[in-house]
Steps between C-alpha positions, in 0.01 A plus 500: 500500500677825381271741716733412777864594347684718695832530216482431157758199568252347680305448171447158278577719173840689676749384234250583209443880631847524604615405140215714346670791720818450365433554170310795567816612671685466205314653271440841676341817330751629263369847373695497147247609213775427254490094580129471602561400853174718639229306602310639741251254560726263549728729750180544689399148580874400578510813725170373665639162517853585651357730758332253629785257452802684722804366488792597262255465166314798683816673575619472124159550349461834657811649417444420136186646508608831664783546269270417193188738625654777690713648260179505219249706708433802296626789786666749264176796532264471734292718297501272250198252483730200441633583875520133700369343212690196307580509111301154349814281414503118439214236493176650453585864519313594206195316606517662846677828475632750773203392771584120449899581553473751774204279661723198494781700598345663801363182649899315447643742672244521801594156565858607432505728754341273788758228421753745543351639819469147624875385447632849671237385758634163536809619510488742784285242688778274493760746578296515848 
């Protein structure tokens, strides 16, 4: 009965998500329009996924993604109406435009942010 697992090592399908994390791991978001490495649907399940992984696929997952989103914000006016928004690059961004990439966008690096508050948590808990 799974309703009772406490750690994920506890579970009959451990080595299967522990694999399946892996190679999410290794395949980070790349943001490089040139090779077609942006897919941001696929950056957003693995960054739902690995957050609630932990563990070093978290830790190497969320890096990648800060280095690939960060940097592509649009911040240069705030006048400008593209302000905080993301320019529609890789899978579907024609389909979904500037809303789909900033939505998708936004809601990464929420969870971005409360993994990263969580590890400098952890941390300093420890450090106790």
């Amino acid at each position: 009965d799974t309703a009772k697992l406490v750690r994920w090592t506890d579970h009959p399908d451990y080595a299967l998500f522990k694999k399946q994390a892996q190679l999410l791991a290794t395949n980070p978001p790349v943001w490089n329009e040139a090779s077609h490495t942006i897919n941001l649907n696929y950056w957003y399940y693995g960054t739902l996924a690995l957050y609630r992984w932990g563990g070093e696929e978290r830790a190497t997952w969320m890096k990648a993604l800060g280095e690939a989103l960060i940097p592509h914000q649009r911040l240069e006016n705030e006048e400008d109406d593209l302000y905080g928004s993301w320019d529609p690059a890789g899978v579907n961004s024609k389909e979904g435009g500037r809303i789909y990439s900033t939505a998708l966008c936004s809601m990464m690096l929420d969870t971005y942010y409360l993994a990263t508050a969580l590890h400098v948590r952890k941390r300093t808990d420890q450090s106790r």
